Amino acid sequence: MKYLLSLFFLPSLALAQAPSASPEQMQPPPSSEQKQQMQPPPFDEKKAQMQPMFEKSLPAMKQTRECVAKAKSKEEVEECMNTMAEMAKEFQKQTGVQGPSPTTEAPEGFEWNEQTKQSMLKSMDVSIRRTNFTLECLGQSNNSGEMGNCMRRKLQATSKKVTPREKQQP
């Protein structure tokens, strides 16, 4: 189930930074010319690349959620995940983000029942809400600092709306 849900987190991964190199991979410090070439793209370029992908992924996420809500078997869930697997492949291609090849097959031992379904739907709702926040913040932001502040405000505002009883539920 966690692997299937990981498809929903791809929009967030697309904005993530690459991990730093291990000591074995470290090389001499780059020259000033190399440093210029290594600079991440300016925020407006990244925004122009990412915003259309987020806009395209949101309807796919909602469609997948609706499908999962109606699913009555493991096979139906796997079929539902096709939409997000295709989006994941497209994200990887457009962003160059490396990761496991998206699959719609449920992991070994995956059991489809009402508890699993509710857990998946809850996780999907969180992903959809965060993608909405990201789109709103991208539209309002002119730099990465503004983007980070906007996301923090949105996430803090929603965490305050969660009651203590909701926090206790798994």
PDB file of C-alpha atoms in Angstrom:
ATOM      1  CA  MET A   1       0.000   0.000   0.000  1.00  0.00           C
ATOM      2  CA  LYS A   2       2.781   2.433   0.854  1.00  0.00           C
ATOM      3  CA  TYR A   3       4.337   1.974  -2.583  1.00  0.00           C
ATOM      4  CA  LEU A   4       1.036   2.627  -4.302  1.00  0.00           C
ATOM      5  CA  LEU A   5       0.573   5.769  -2.235  1.00  0.00           C
ATOM      6  CA  SER A   6       4.100   6.932  -3.010  1.00  0.00           C
ATOM      7  CA  LEU A   7       2.852   7.726  -6.498  1.00  0.00           C
ATOM      8  CA  PHE A   8       0.819  10.512  -4.913  1.00  0.00           C
ATOM      9  CA  PHE A   9       3.899  12.156  -3.446  1.00  0.00           C
ATOM     10  CA  LEU A  10       5.712  12.583  -6.769  1.00  0.00           C
ATOM     11  CA  PRO A  11       4.676  16.216  -7.197  1.00  0.00           C
ATOM     12  CA  SER A  12       6.415  17.005  -3.924  1.00  0.00           C
ATOM     13  CA  LEU A  13       9.474  15.010  -4.900  1.00  0.00           C
ATOM     14  CA  ALA A  14       9.794  16.995  -8.095  1.00  0.00           C
ATOM     15  CA  LEU A  15      10.653  20.088  -6.051  1.00  0.00           C
ATOM     16  CA  ALA A  16      13.030  18.271  -3.723  1.00  0.00           C
ATOM     17  CA  GLN A  17      16.775  18.809  -3.859  1.00  0.00           C
ATOM     18  CA  ALA A  18      19.143  16.037  -4.876  1.00  0.00           C
ATOM     19  CA  PRO A  19      20.959  14.330  -1.971  1.00  0.00           C
ATOM     20  CA  SER A  20      24.543  15.317  -1.280  1.00  0.00           C
ATOM     21  CA  ALA A  21      27.369  13.084  -2.439  1.00  0.00           C
ATOM     22  CA  SER A  22      28.980  10.474  -0.217  1.00  0.00           C
ATOM     23  CA  PRO A  23      32.674  10.970   0.713  1.00  0.00           C
ATOM     24  CA  GLU A  24      33.723   8.428  -1.936  1.00  0.00           C
ATOM     25  CA  GLN A  25      31.969  10.471  -4.623  1.00  0.00           C
ATOM     26  CA  MET A  26      33.444  13.833  -3.608  1.00  0.00           C
ATOM     27  CA  GLN A  27      35.672  15.584  -6.103  1.00  0.00           C
ATOM     28  CA  PRO A  28      37.901  18.675  -5.956  1.00  0.00           C
ATOM     29  CA  PRO A  29      36.089  21.988  -5.505  1.00  0.00           C
ATOM     30  CA  PRO A  30      34.613  23.261  -8.781  1.00  0.00           C
ATOM     31  CA  SER A  31      36.027  26.256 -10.613  1.00  0.00           C
ATOM     32  CA  SER A  32      33.995  29.490 -10.677  1.00  0.00           C
ATOM     33  CA  GLU A  33      32.875  28.642 -14.219  1.00  0.00           C
ATOM     34  CA  GLN A  34      31.718  25.203 -13.091  1.00  0.00           C
ATOM     35  CA  LYS A  35      29.920  26.789 -10.128  1.00  0.00           C
ATOM     36  CA  GLN A  36      27.888  28.974 -12.484  1.00  0.00           C
ATOM     37  CA  GLN A  37      26.893  25.922 -14.508  1.00  0.00           C
ATOM     38  CA  MET A  38      25.966  24.015 -11.334  1.00  0.00           C
ATOM     39  CA  GLN A  39      23.618  26.682  -9.984  1.00  0.00           C
ATOM     40  CA  PRO A  40      20.025  25.507  -9.711  1.00  0.00           C
ATOM     41  CA  PRO A  41      17.697  27.138 -12.185  1.00  0.00           C
ATOM     42  CA  PRO A  42      16.162  30.409 -11.023  1.00  0.00           C
ATOM     43  CA  PHE A  43      12.853  30.102  -9.198  1.00  0.00           C
ATOM     44  CA  ASP A  44      10.840  31.502 -12.103  1.00  0.00           C
ATOM     45  CA  GLU A  45      12.245  28.842 -14.455  1.00  0.00           C
ATOM     46  CA  LYS A  46      11.534  26.064 -11.970  1.00  0.00           C
ATOM     47  CA  LYS A  47       8.065  27.507 -11.382  1.00  0.00           C
ATOM     48  CA  ALA A  48       7.350  27.589 -15.117  1.00  0.00           C
ATOM     49  CA  GLN A  49       8.398  23.945 -15.377  1.00  0.00           C
ATOM     50  CA  MET A  50       6.599  22.684 -12.287  1.00  0.00           C
ATOM     51  CA  GLN A  51       3.290  24.557 -12.287  1.00  0.00           C
ATOM     52  CA  PRO A  52       1.892  22.855 -15.410  1.00  0.00           C
ATOM     53  CA  MET A  53       2.871  19.448 -14.031  1.00  0.00           C
ATOM     54  CA  PHE A  54       1.102  20.123 -10.728  1.00  0.00           C
ATOM     55  CA  GLU A  55      -1.953  21.408 -12.602  1.00  0.00           C
ATOM     56  CA  LYS A  56      -2.014  18.249 -14.685  1.00  0.00           C
ATOM     57  CA  SER A  57      -1.447  15.910 -11.734  1.00  0.00           C
ATOM     58  CA  LEU A  58      -4.242  17.284  -9.546  1.00  0.00           C
ATOM     59  CA  PRO A  59      -7.143  15.993 -11.696  1.00  0.00           C
ATOM     60  CA  ALA A  60      -5.336  12.646 -12.059  1.00  0.00           C
ATOM     61  CA  MET A  61      -4.982  12.424  -8.278  1.00  0.00           C
ATOM     62  CA  LYS A  62      -8.674  13.178  -7.788  1.00  0.00           C
ATOM     63  CA  GLN A  63      -9.659  10.662 -10.459  1.00  0.00           C
ATOM     64  CA  THR A  64      -7.502   7.991  -8.839  1.00  0.00           C
ATOM     65  CA  ARG A  65      -8.971   8.739  -5.420  1.00  0.00           C
ATOM     66  CA  GLU A  66     -12.524   8.369  -6.763  1.00  0.00           C
ATOM     67  CA  CYS A  67     -11.568   5.068  -8.382  1.00  0.00           C
ATOM     68  CA  VAL A  68     -10.006   3.737  -5.162  1.00  0.00           C
ATOM     69  CA  ALA A  69     -13.105   4.800  -3.208  1.00  0.00           C
ATOM     70  CA  LYS A  70     -15.204   2.569  -5.499  1.00  0.00           C
ATOM     71  CA  ALA A  71     -12.725  -0.345  -5.627  1.00  0.00           C
ATOM     72  CA  LYS A  72     -13.884  -3.637  -4.218  1.00  0.00           C
ATOM     73  CA  SER A  73     -10.753  -5.733  -4.814  1.00  0.00           C
ATOM     74  CA  LYS A  74      -6.959  -5.624  -4.914  1.00  0.00           C
ATOM     75  CA  GLU A  75      -7.113  -5.934  -8.706  1.00  0.00           C
ATOM     76  CA  GLU A  76      -9.434  -2.917  -8.978  1.00  0.00           C
ATOM     77  CA  VAL A  77      -7.055  -0.856  -6.812  1.00  0.00           C
ATOM     78  CA  GLU A  78      -4.131  -1.805  -9.042  1.00  0.00           C
ATOM     79  CA  GLU A  79      -6.156  -0.720 -12.075  1.00  0.00           C
ATOM     80  CA  CYS A  80      -6.965   2.592 -10.354  1.00  0.00           C
ATOM     81  CA  MET A  81      -3.278   3.294  -9.833  1.00  0.00           C
ATOM     82  CA  ASN A  82      -2.555   3.211 -13.595  1.00  0.00           C
ATOM     83  CA  THR A  83      -3.377   6.915 -13.918  1.00  0.00           C
ATOM     84  CA  MET A  84      -0.894   7.889 -11.220  1.00  0.00           C
ATOM     85  CA  ALA A  85       1.763   5.492 -12.525  1.00  0.00           C
ATOM     86  CA  GLU A  86       1.596   7.213 -15.906  1.00  0.00           C
ATOM     87  CA  MET A  87       1.860  10.627 -14.209  1.00  0.00           C
ATOM     88  CA  ALA A  88       4.856   9.379 -12.217  1.00  0.00           C
ATOM     89  CA  LYS A  89       6.632   8.272 -15.380  1.00  0.00           C
ATOM     90  CA  GLU A  90       5.963  11.661 -16.958  1.00  0.00           C
ATOM     91  CA  PHE A  91       7.257  13.503 -13.860  1.00  0.00           C
ATOM     92  CA  GLN A  92      10.437  11.443 -13.864  1.00  0.00           C
ATOM     93  CA  LYS A  93      10.972  12.130 -17.538  1.00  0.00           C
ATOM     94  CA  GLN A  94      10.335  15.884 -17.321  1.00  0.00           C
ATOM     95  CA  THR A  95      12.223  16.541 -14.094  1.00  0.00           C
ATOM     96  CA  GLY A  96      15.015  14.016 -14.321  1.00  0.00           C
ATOM     97  CA  VAL A  97      14.116  12.819 -10.809  1.00  0.00           C
ATOM     98  CA  GLN A  98      15.442   9.283 -10.507  1.00  0.00           C
ATOM     99  CA  GLY A  99      13.520   6.667  -8.635  1.00  0.00           C
ATOM    100  CA  PRO A 100      12.051   3.233  -8.941  1.00  0.00           C
ATOM    101  CA  SER A 101      10.055   2.594 -12.061  1.00  0.00           C
ATOM    102  CA  PRO A 102       6.407   3.278 -11.193  1.00  0.00           C
ATOM    103  CA  THR A 103       4.307   0.142 -11.016  1.00  0.00           C
ATOM    104  CA  THR A 104       0.688  -0.489 -10.238  1.00  0.00           C
ATOM    105  CA  GLU A 105       1.219  -3.934  -8.742  1.00  0.00           C
ATOM    106  CA  ALA A 106       0.431  -4.186  -5.068  1.00  0.00           C
ATOM    107  CA  PRO A 107       3.333  -5.329  -2.884  1.00  0.00           C
ATOM    108  CA  GLU A 108       3.522  -8.883  -1.541  1.00  0.00           C
ATOM    109  CA  GLY A 109       1.090  -9.374   1.316  1.00  0.00           C
ATOM    110  CA  PHE A 110      -1.141  -6.439   0.338  1.00  0.00           C
ATOM    111  CA  GLU A 111      -4.622  -7.098   1.675  1.00  0.00           C
ATOM    112  CA  TRP A 112      -7.604  -5.107   0.431  1.00  0.00           C
ATOM    113  CA  ASN A 113     -10.172  -4.451   3.128  1.00  0.00           C
ATOM    114  CA  GLU A 114     -12.150  -1.511   4.477  1.00  0.00           C
ATOM    115  CA  GLN A 115      -9.363  -0.433   6.851  1.00  0.00           C
ATOM    116  CA  THR A 116      -6.795  -0.423   4.034  1.00  0.00           C
ATOM    117  CA  LYS A 117      -9.206   1.470   1.808  1.00  0.00           C
ATOM    118  CA  GLN A 118      -9.862   4.155   4.430  1.00  0.00           C
ATOM    119  CA  SER A 119      -6.152   4.508   5.137  1.00  0.00           C
ATOM    120  CA  MET A 120      -5.386   4.927   1.429  1.00  0.00           C
ATOM    121  CA  LEU A 121      -8.181   7.467   0.971  1.00  0.00           C
ATOM    122  CA  LYS A 122      -6.953   9.483   3.950  1.00  0.00           C
ATOM    123  CA  SER A 123      -3.397   9.536   2.556  1.00  0.00           C
ATOM    124  CA  MET A 124      -4.709  10.512  -0.864  1.00  0.00           C
ATOM    125  CA  ASP A 125      -6.706  13.370   0.659  1.00  0.00           C
ATOM    126  CA  VAL A 126      -3.522  14.688   2.308  1.00  0.00           C
ATOM    127  CA  SER A 127      -1.627  14.489  -0.985  1.00  0.00           C
ATOM    128  CA  ILE A 128      -4.401  16.258  -2.883  1.00  0.00           C
ATOM    129  CA  ARG A 129      -4.591  18.990  -0.235  1.00  0.00           C
ATOM    130  CA  ARG A 130      -0.801  19.502  -0.333  1.00  0.00           C
ATOM    131  CA  THR A 131      -0.800  19.633  -4.118  1.00  0.00           C
ATOM    132  CA  ASN A 132      -3.516  22.292  -3.943  1.00  0.00           C
ATOM    133  CA  PHE A 133      -1.385  24.234  -1.449  1.00  0.00           C
ATOM    134  CA  THR A 134       1.641  23.922  -3.692  1.00  0.00           C
ATOM    135  CA  LEU A 135      -0.279  25.245  -6.680  1.00  0.00           C
ATOM    136  CA  GLU A 136      -1.652  28.162  -4.665  1.00  0.00           C
ATOM    137  CA  CYS A 137       1.786  29.005  -3.295  1.00  0.00           C
ATOM    138  CA  LEU A 138       3.457  28.715  -6.705  1.00  0.00           C
ATOM    139  CA  GLY A 139       0.925  31.204  -8.055  1.00  0.00           C
ATOM    140  CA  GLN A 140       1.580  33.651  -5.195  1.00  0.00           C
ATOM    141  CA  SER A 141       5.367  33.315  -4.930  1.00  0.00           C
ATOM    142  CA  ASN A 142       8.178  35.114  -6.737  1.00  0.00           C
ATOM    143  CA  ASN A 143      11.080  33.274  -5.089  1.00  0.00           C
ATOM    144  CA  SER A 144      11.844  30.136  -3.103  1.00  0.00           C
ATOM    145  CA  GLY A 145      11.704  32.002   0.228  1.00  0.00           C
ATOM    146  CA  GLU A 146       8.157  33.188  -0.461  1.00  0.00           C
ATOM    147  CA  MET A 147       7.244  29.683  -1.593  1.00  0.00           C
ATOM    148  CA  GLY A 148       8.580  28.121   1.605  1.00  0.00           C
ATOM    149  CA  ASN A 149       6.823  30.668   3.802  1.00  0.00           C
ATOM    150  CA  CYS A 150       3.543  30.198   1.959  1.00  0.00           C
ATOM    151  CA  MET A 151       3.708  26.409   2.332  1.00  0.00           C
ATOM    152  CA  ARG A 152       4.548  26.685   6.040  1.00  0.00           C
ATOM    153  CA  ARG A 153       1.567  29.006   6.610  1.00  0.00           C
ATOM    154  CA  LYS A 154      -0.792  26.695   4.727  1.00  0.00           C
ATOM    155  CA  LEU A 155       0.405  23.564   6.517  1.00  0.00           C
ATOM    156  CA  GLN A 156       0.301  25.257   9.931  1.00  0.00           C
ATOM    157  CA  ALA A 157      -3.209  26.542   9.265  1.00  0.00           C
ATOM    158  CA  THR A 158      -4.472  23.060   8.432  1.00  0.00           C
ATOM    159  CA  SER A 159      -2.692  21.401  11.350  1.00  0.00           C
ATOM    160  CA  LYS A 160      -4.477  23.799  13.711  1.00  0.00           C
ATOM    161  CA  LYS A 161      -7.828  22.696  12.259  1.00  0.00           C
ATOM    162  CA  VAL A 162      -7.195  19.056  13.191  1.00  0.00           C
ATOM    163  CA  THR A 163      -8.782  18.169  16.505  1.00  0.00           C
ATOM    164  CA  PRO A 164      -6.875  16.165  19.135  1.00  0.00           C
ATOM    165  CA  ARG A 165      -9.255  13.247  18.497  1.00  0.00           C
ATOM    166  CA  GLU A 166      -8.347  13.223  14.763  1.00  0.00           C
ATOM    167  CA  LYS A 167      -4.619  13.245  15.623  1.00  0.00           C
ATOM    168  CA  GLN A 168      -5.049  10.117  17.747  1.00  0.00           C
ATOM    169  CA  GLN A 169      -6.661   8.082  14.977  1.00  0.00           C
ATOM    170  CA  PRO A 170      -4.199   5.999  12.917  1.00  0.00           C
TER     171      PRO A 170
END
